[in-house]
Amino acid sequence: MKYLKFLSVGILFGIVLAKAEVISWYRIYEMFLFKSFHMYGIIGSAVIIGIIIVFLAKKYKWRTLDGEGMVFNPKQMSIPRYLYGGIIFGLGWALAGACPGPMYILVGAGYPVILVVIFAAYLGTLAYGAVRSKLPH
């Protein structure tokens, strides 16, 4: 029962992304070829909505469902951090045809081959954890 709220949000997230065709390999392919605005519009909308929600959460001091205050830790601004991370993330997205959220939605949509990609993503996460202290943060 404790995790029902997370499951509900995950199901809603999956339905929204599936209906928006974000899990479509063809939409992703169009995006990387700069042939369609569809994915850029969705990503840009998500960024703008995220900025507005964080602004409102800070301004009105929103609390979590547990009643605790929300904490936003400032991030260090460094070019290598975002450049290398963005390149690795983009390469993985281009190779797999999906970023982390849609990978699980594809499993639910009936594409079990994506389990190979999820397994590879877990291996990548473990590799990152092994070398994390040596990377620029």
Coordinates of N, CA, C and O in Angstrom, one line a residue:
M1 N 0.8 -1.2 0.0 CA 0.0 0.0 0.0 C 0.9 1.3 0.0 O 0.5 2.3 -0.5
K2 N 2.0 1.2 0.6 CA 2.9 2.3 0.7 C 3.4 2.8 -0.6 O 3.6 4.0 -0.9
Y3 N 3.6 1.8 -1.5 CA 4.1 2.2 -2.8 C 3.1 2.4 -3.9 O 3.4 2.6 -5.1
L4 N 1.8 2.4 -3.5 CA 0.7 2.5 -4.5 C 0.8 3.9 -5.2 O 0.5 4.0 -6.4
K5 N 1.2 4.9 -4.5 CA 1.3 6.2 -5.1 C 2.3 6.3 -6.1 O 2.2 6.9 -7.2
F6 N 3.5 5.6 -5.9 CA 4.5 5.5 -6.9 C 4.1 4.7 -8.1 O 4.4 5.1 -9.3
L7 N 3.4 3.6 -7.9 CA 2.9 2.8 -9.0 C 1.9 3.6 -9.8 O 1.9 3.6 -11.0
S8 N 1.0 4.4 -9.2 CA 0.0 5.2 -9.9 C 0.7 6.2 -10.7 O 0.3 6.4 -11.9
V9 N 1.7 6.9 -10.2 CA 2.4 7.9 -11.0 C 3.1 7.3 -12.2 O 3.1 7.8 -13.3
G10 N 3.7 6.1 -11.9 CA 4.4 5.4 -13.0 C 3.5 5.0 -14.1 O 3.8 5.1 -15.3
I11 N 2.3 4.5 -13.7 CA 1.3 4.1 -14.8 C 0.8 5.3 -15.5 O 0.7 5.3 -16.8
L12 N 0.6 6.4 -14.9 CA 0.1 7.6 -15.5 C 1.2 8.1 -16.5 O 1.0 8.5 -17.6
F13 N 2.5 8.1 -16.0 CA 3.6 8.5 -16.8 C 3.7 7.6 -18.1 O 3.9 8.1 -19.2
G14 N 3.6 6.3 -17.9 CA 3.6 5.4 -19.0 C 2.5 5.7 -20.1 O 2.8 5.6 -21.3
I15 N 1.3 5.9 -19.6 CA 0.2 6.2 -20.5 C 0.4 7.4 -21.3 O 0.2 7.5 -22.5
V16 N 0.9 8.5 -20.6 CA 1.1 9.8 -21.2 C 2.2 9.6 -22.3 O 2.1 10.1 -23.4
L17 N 3.3 8.9 -22.0 CA 4.4 8.8 -22.9 C 4.0 7.9 -24.1 O 4.4 8.1 -25.3
A18 N 3.2 6.9 -23.8 CA 2.8 6.0 -24.9 C 1.8 6.7 -25.8 O 1.9 6.6 -27.1
K19 N 0.9 7.5 -25.3 CA -0.1 8.2 -26.1 C 0.6 9.4 -26.9 O 0.2 9.7 -28.0
A20 N 1.7 9.9 -26.3 CA 2.4 11.0 -27.0 C 3.4 10.4 -28.0 O 4.1 11.2 -28.7
E21 N 3.4 9.1 -28.2 CA 4.3 8.4 -29.2 C 5.8 8.6 -28.8 O 6.6 8.6 -29.7
V22 N 6.1 8.9 -27.6 CA 7.5 9.1 -27.2 C 8.3 7.8 -27.3 O 9.5 7.8 -27.5
I23 N 7.5 6.7 -27.1 CA 8.2 5.3 -27.2 C 8.4 4.8 -28.6 O 8.9 3.7 -28.8
S24 N 7.9 5.6 -29.6 CA 8.0 5.1 -30.9 C 9.5 5.3 -31.5 O 10.0 6.4 -31.4
W25 N 10.0 4.2 -31.9 CA 11.4 4.3 -32.5 C 11.4 5.2 -33.6 O 12.4 5.9 -33.8
Y26 N 10.4 5.3 -34.4 CA 10.4 6.2 -35.6 C 10.4 7.6 -35.2 O 11.0 8.5 -35.9
R27 N 9.7 8.0 -34.1 CA 9.7 9.4 -33.6 C 11.1 9.7 -33.2 O 11.6 10.8 -33.4
I28 N 11.8 8.8 -32.5 CA 13.2 9.1 -32.0 C 14.1 9.2 -33.2 O 15.0 10.1 -33.3
Y29 N 13.9 8.3 -34.2 CA 14.7 8.4 -35.5 C 14.5 9.7 -36.2 O 15.5 10.3 -36.6
E30 N 13.3 10.2 -36.3 CA 13.0 11.5 -36.9 C 13.7 12.6 -36.1 O 14.3 13.5 -36.7
M31 N 13.7 12.5 -34.8 CA 14.4 13.5 -33.9 C 15.9 13.6 -34.2 O 16.4 14.7 -34.4
F32 N 16.5 12.5 -34.2 CA 18.0 12.5 -34.5 C 18.4 12.9 -35.9 O 19.5 13.3 -36.1
L33 N 17.4 12.8 -36.8 CA 17.7 13.3 -38.2 C 17.2 14.7 -38.4 O 17.2 15.3 -39.5
F34 N 16.6 15.3 -37.3 CA 16.1 16.7 -37.3 C 15.0 16.8 -38.4 O 14.9 17.8 -39.1
K35 N 14.2 15.8 -38.6 CA 13.1 15.8 -39.6 C 11.8 16.2 -39.0 O 10.8 16.4 -39.7
S36 N 11.7 16.2 -37.6 CA 10.4 16.4 -37.0 C 10.6 17.2 -35.7 O 11.6 17.0 -35.0
F37 N 9.6 18.0 -35.4 CA 9.6 18.8 -34.2 C 9.0 18.1 -33.0 O 9.1 18.5 -31.9
H38 N 8.3 17.0 -33.3 CA 7.5 16.2 -32.3 C 8.3 16.0 -31.0 O 7.8 16.5 -29.9
M39 N 9.4 15.3 -31.0 CA 10.1 15.0 -29.8 C 10.7 16.2 -29.1 O 10.7 16.4 -27.9
Y40 N 11.2 17.2 -29.9 CA 11.7 18.4 -29.4 C 10.6 19.2 -28.7 O 10.9 19.8 -27.6
G41 N 9.4 19.2 -29.2 CA 8.3 19.9 -28.6 C 8.0 19.2 -27.2 O 7.7 19.9 -26.3
I42 N 8.0 17.9 -27.2 CA 7.6 17.2 -25.9 C 8.7 17.5 -24.9 O 8.5 17.8 -23.7
I43 N 10.0 17.3 -25.3 CA 11.1 17.5 -24.4 C 11.1 19.0 -23.9 O 11.3 19.3 -22.7
G44 N 10.9 19.9 -24.8 CA 10.9 21.3 -24.4 C 9.8 21.6 -23.5 O 9.9 22.4 -22.5
S45 N 8.6 21.1 -23.8 CA 7.5 21.3 -22.9 C 7.7 20.7 -21.5 O 7.4 21.4 -20.5
A46 N 8.4 19.6 -21.4 CA 8.7 19.0 -20.1 C 9.7 19.9 -19.4 O 9.6 20.1 -18.1
V47 N 10.7 20.4 -20.1 CA 11.6 21.3 -19.4 C 10.9 22.6 -18.9 O 11.2 23.0 -17.7
I48 N 10.1 23.2 -19.7 CA 9.4 24.4 -19.2 C 8.5 24.1 -18.1 O 8.4 24.9 -17.1
I49 N 7.7 23.0 -18.1 CA 6.8 22.7 -17.0 C 7.6 22.4 -15.8 O 7.3 22.8 -14.7
G50 N 8.8 21.7 -15.9 CA 9.6 21.4 -14.8 C 10.2 22.7 -14.1 O 10.2 22.8 -12.9
I51 N 10.6 23.7 -15.0 CA 11.0 24.9 -14.4 C 9.9 25.7 -13.7 O 10.2 26.2 -12.6
I52 N 8.7 25.6 -14.2 CA 7.6 26.3 -13.5 C 7.3 25.6 -12.2 O 7.1 26.3 -11.2
I53 N 7.3 24.3 -12.2 CA 6.9 23.6 -11.0 C 8.0 23.8 -9.9 O 7.7 24.0 -8.7
V54 N 9.3 23.7 -10.3 CA 10.3 24.0 -9.3 C 10.2 25.4 -8.8 O 10.4 25.6 -7.6
F55 N 10.0 26.4 -9.6 CA 9.8 27.8 -9.2 C 8.7 27.9 -8.2 O 8.9 28.5 -7.1
L56 N 7.5 27.3 -8.5 CA 6.4 27.3 -7.6 C 6.7 26.6 -6.3 O 6.3 27.1 -5.2
A57 N 7.4 25.5 -6.4 CA 7.7 24.7 -5.1 C 8.6 25.5 -4.2 O 8.4 25.5 -3.0
K58 N 9.6 26.2 -4.8 CA 10.5 27.0 -4.0 C 9.7 28.2 -3.4 O 9.9 28.6 -2.3
K59 N 8.9 28.9 -4.3 CA 8.3 30.1 -3.9 C 7.2 29.9 -2.7 O 7.2 30.6 -1.8
Y60 N 6.5 28.8 -2.9 CA 5.4 28.5 -1.9 C 5.8 27.5 -0.9 O 4.9 27.0 -0.1
K61 N 7.1 27.1 -0.9 CA 7.6 26.1 0.1 C 6.7 24.9 0.2 O 6.2 24.5 1.3
W62 N 6.6 24.2 -0.9 CA 5.8 23.0 -1.0 C 6.4 21.9 -0.1 O 7.6 21.9 0.2
R63 N 5.5 21.0 0.4 CA 6.0 19.9 1.2 C 5.8 18.6 0.5 O 4.9 18.5 -0.4
T64 N 6.5 17.6 0.9 CA 6.3 16.3 0.3 C 5.0 15.6 0.9 O 4.4 16.2 1.8
L65 N 4.7 14.5 0.3 CA 3.5 13.8 0.9 C 3.7 13.4 2.3 O 2.7 13.2 3.0
D66 N 5.0 13.2 2.7 CA 5.2 12.9 4.1 C 5.3 14.1 5.0 O 5.5 14.0 6.2
G67 N 5.1 15.3 4.5 CA 5.0 16.5 5.3 C 6.4 17.2 5.5 O 6.5 18.1 6.2
E68 N 7.4 16.6 4.8 CA 8.8 17.2 5.0 C 8.9 18.3 3.9 O 8.3 18.3 2.9
G69 N 9.8 19.3 4.2 CA 10.1 20.4 3.3 C 10.9 19.9 2.1 O 11.7 19.0 2.3
M70 N 10.6 20.4 0.9 CA 11.4 20.0 -0.2 C 12.7 20.7 -0.2 O 12.8 21.9 0.1
V71 N 13.8 20.0 -0.5 CA 15.2 20.5 -0.5 C 15.7 20.5 -1.9 O 15.7 19.4 -2.6
F72 N 16.2 21.6 -2.4 CA 16.8 21.7 -3.7 C 18.3 22.0 -3.5 O 18.6 23.1 -3.1
N73 N 19.1 21.0 -3.7 CA 20.6 21.2 -3.6 C 21.1 21.9 -4.8 O 20.9 21.4 -5.9
P74 N 21.9 23.0 -4.6 CA 22.5 23.6 -5.8 C 23.5 22.7 -6.5 O 24.2 21.9 -5.8
K75 N 23.6 22.7 -7.8 CA 24.5 21.9 -8.5 C 25.7 22.7 -8.9 O 25.6 23.9 -9.2
Q76 N 26.9 22.1 -9.0 CA 28.1 22.7 -9.5 C 28.0 22.9 -11.0 O 27.6 21.9 -11.7
M77 N 28.3 24.1 -11.4 CA 28.3 24.3 -12.9 C 29.7 24.0 -13.4 O 30.6 24.7 -13.1
S78 N 29.8 23.0 -14.2 CA 31.0 22.6 -14.9 C 30.7 22.1 -16.3 O 29.8 21.2 -16.4
I79 N 31.4 22.5 -17.2 CA 31.2 22.1 -18.6 C 31.5 20.6 -18.8 O 30.7 19.9 -19.4
P80 N 32.6 20.1 -18.3 CA 32.9 18.7 -18.6 C 31.8 17.7 -18.0 O 31.4 16.7 -18.6
R81 N 31.3 18.1 -16.9 CA 30.3 17.3 -16.2 C 29.1 17.1 -17.1 O 28.6 16.0 -17.3
Y82 N 28.6 18.2 -17.6 CA 27.4 18.1 -18.5 C 27.7 17.6 -19.9 O 26.9 16.9 -20.5
L83 N 28.9 18.0 -20.4 CA 29.2 17.6 -21.8 C 29.5 16.1 -21.9 O 28.9 15.5 -22.7
Y84 N 30.3 15.6 -21.0 CA 30.5 14.1 -21.1 C 29.3 13.3 -20.7 O 29.0 12.3 -21.4
G85 N 28.6 13.8 -19.7 CA 27.4 13.1 -19.3 C 26.3 13.1 -20.4 O 25.7 12.1 -20.8
G86 N 26.2 14.3 -21.1 CA 25.2 14.4 -22.2 C 25.6 13.6 -23.4 O 24.7 13.0 -24.0
I87 N 26.9 13.5 -23.7 CA 27.3 12.7 -24.8 C 27.1 11.2 -24.6 O 26.5 10.5 -25.4
I88 N 27.4 10.8 -23.4 CA 27.2 9.3 -23.1 C 25.7 9.0 -23.1 O 25.3 8.0 -23.6
F89 N 24.9 9.9 -22.5 CA 23.5 9.7 -22.4 C 22.9 9.7 -23.9 O 22.1 8.8 -24.2
G90 N 23.3 10.6 -24.7 CA 22.8 10.7 -26.0 C 23.2 9.5 -26.9 O 22.4 9.0 -27.7
L91 N 24.4 9.1 -26.7 CA 24.9 7.9 -27.5 C 24.1 6.6 -27.1 O 23.7 5.9 -27.9
G92 N 23.9 6.5 -25.8 CA 23.1 5.4 -25.3 C 21.7 5.4 -25.8 O 21.1 4.4 -26.2
W93 N 21.1 6.6 -25.8 CA 19.7 6.8 -26.3 C 19.7 6.5 -27.8 O 18.8 5.8 -28.3
A94 N 20.6 7.0 -28.6 CA 20.7 6.7 -30.0 C 20.9 5.2 -30.3 O 20.2 4.7 -31.2
L95 N 21.7 4.5 -29.5 CA 22.0 3.1 -29.8 C 20.8 2.3 -29.4 O 20.4 1.3 -30.1
A96 N 20.2 2.6 -28.2 CA 19.1 1.7 -27.7 C 17.8 2.1 -28.3 O 16.8 1.3 -28.4
G97 N 17.6 3.4 -28.8 CA 16.3 3.8 -29.3 C 15.4 4.2 -28.2 O 14.2 4.4 -28.5
A98 N 15.8 4.3 -27.0 CA 15.0 4.7 -25.9 C 15.8 5.3 -24.7 O 16.9 4.8 -24.5
C99 N 15.3 6.2 -24.0 CA 15.9 6.7 -22.8 C 15.3 5.9 -21.6 O 14.4 5.1 -21.8
P100 N 15.8 6.1 -20.4 CA 15.4 5.2 -19.3 C 13.9 5.1 -19.1 O 13.4 4.0 -18.8
G101 N 13.1 6.2 -19.1 CA 11.7 6.0 -18.8 C 11.0 5.2 -19.8 O 10.3 4.2 -19.4
P102 N 11.1 5.5 -21.1 CA 10.4 4.7 -22.1 C 10.8 3.2 -22.1 O 10.1 2.4 -22.7
M103 N 12.0 2.9 -21.6 CA 12.5 1.5 -21.7 C 11.5 0.6 -20.9 O 11.1 -0.5 -21.4
Y104 N 11.0 1.0 -19.8 CA 10.1 0.2 -19.0 C 8.7 0.2 -19.6 O 7.9 -0.7 -19.5
I105 N 8.3 1.3 -20.3 CA 7.0 1.4 -21.0 C 7.0 0.5 -22.1 O 6.0 -0.2 -22.4
L106 N 8.2 0.3 -22.8 CA 8.2 -0.6 -23.9 C 8.0 -2.0 -23.5 O 7.4 -2.9 -24.2
V107 N 8.5 -2.4 -22.3 CA 8.3 -3.7 -21.8 C 6.8 -3.9 -21.6 O 6.2 -4.9 -21.9
G108 N 6.2 -2.9 -21.0 CA 4.7 -3.0 -20.7 C 3.9 -3.0 -22.0 O 2.8 -3.5 -22.1
A109 N 4.5 -2.4 -23.1 CA 3.8 -2.4 -24.4 C 4.0 -3.6 -25.2 O 3.4 -3.8 -26.3
G110 N 4.8 -4.6 -24.6 CA 4.9 -5.9 -25.3 C 6.1 -6.0 -26.2 O 6.1 -6.8 -27.1
Y111 N 7.2 -5.3 -25.8 CA 8.5 -5.5 -26.6 C 9.5 -6.0 -25.6 O 10.4 -5.3 -25.1
P112 N 9.5 -7.4 -25.4 CA 10.5 -7.9 -24.4 C 11.9 -7.8 -24.8 O 12.8 -7.9 -23.9
V113 N 12.2 -7.6 -26.0 CA 13.6 -7.4 -26.4 C 14.3 -6.2 -25.7 O 15.5 -6.2 -25.5
I114 N 13.5 -5.3 -25.3 CA 14.1 -4.1 -24.6 C 14.7 -4.5 -23.2 O 15.4 -3.8 -22.6
L115 N 14.3 -5.7 -22.7 CA 14.9 -6.2 -21.5 C 16.5 -6.3 -21.6 O 17.2 -6.1 -20.6
V116 N 16.9 -6.6 -22.8 CA 18.4 -6.6 -23.1 C 19.0 -5.2 -22.8 O 20.0 -5.1 -22.2
V117 N 18.3 -4.2 -23.3 CA 18.7 -2.8 -23.1 C 18.7 -2.4 -21.6 O 19.6 -1.8 -21.1
I118 N 17.6 -2.8 -20.9 CA 17.5 -2.6 -19.5 C 18.6 -3.2 -18.7 O 19.3 -2.6 -17.8
F119 N 19.0 -4.5 -19.1 CA 20.1 -5.2 -18.4 C 21.4 -4.4 -18.7 O 22.2 -4.2 -17.8
A120 N 21.6 -4.0 -19.9 CA 22.8 -3.2 -20.3 C 22.8 -1.9 -19.5 O 23.9 -1.4 -19.1
A121 N 21.7 -1.3 -19.3 CA 21.6 0.0 -18.6 C 22.0 -0.3 -17.1 O 22.8 0.6 -16.5
Y122 N 21.6 -1.4 -16.5 CA 22.0 -1.7 -15.2 C 23.5 -1.9 -15.1 O 24.2 -1.5 -14.2
L123 N 24.1 -2.6 -16.1 CA 25.5 -2.8 -16.1 C 26.2 -1.5 -16.2 O 27.3 -1.2 -15.6
G124 N 25.7 -0.6 -17.1 CA 26.3 0.8 -17.2 C 26.2 1.5 -15.8 O 27.2 2.2 -15.5
T125 N 25.1 1.4 -15.1 CA 25.0 2.0 -13.8 C 26.0 1.5 -12.8 O 26.6 2.2 -12.1
L126 N 26.2 0.2 -12.9 CA 27.2 -0.4 -12.0 C 28.6 0.0 -12.4 O 29.4 0.3 -11.5
A127 N 28.9 0.1 -13.7 CA 30.2 0.6 -14.1 C 30.4 2.1 -13.7 O 31.5 2.5 -13.2
Y128 N 29.3 2.9 -13.8 CA 29.4 4.3 -13.3 C 29.8 4.3 -11.8 O 30.6 5.1 -11.4
G129 N 29.1 3.5 -11.1 CA 29.3 3.5 -9.6 C 30.8 3.1 -9.3 O 31.3 3.6 -8.3
A130 N 31.3 2.2 -10.1 CA 32.7 1.8 -9.9 C 33.7 2.9 -10.2 O 34.8 2.9 -9.5
V131 N 33.5 3.7 -11.2 CA 34.4 4.8 -11.5 C 34.0 6.2 -11.1 O 34.6 7.1 -11.5
R132 N 32.9 6.3 -10.4 CA 32.3 7.6 -10.1 C 33.3 8.5 -9.4 O 33.3 9.7 -9.7
S133 N 34.1 8.0 -8.5 CA 35.0 8.8 -7.8 C 36.1 9.4 -8.6 O 36.8 10.4 -8.3
K134 N 36.3 8.8 -9.8 CA 37.4 9.3 -10.7 C 36.9 10.3 -11.8 O 37.6 10.8 -12.6
L135 N 35.5 10.5 -11.8 CA 34.9 11.3 -12.9 C 34.7 12.7 -12.3 O 34.6 13.0 -11.1
P136 N 34.7 13.7 -13.3 CA 34.5 15.1 -12.8 C 33.0 15.3 -12.3 O 32.1 15.0 -13.1
H137 N 32.9 15.8 -11.1 CA 31.5 16.0 -10.6 C 31.5 17.4 -10.0 O 32.5 17.9 -9.5

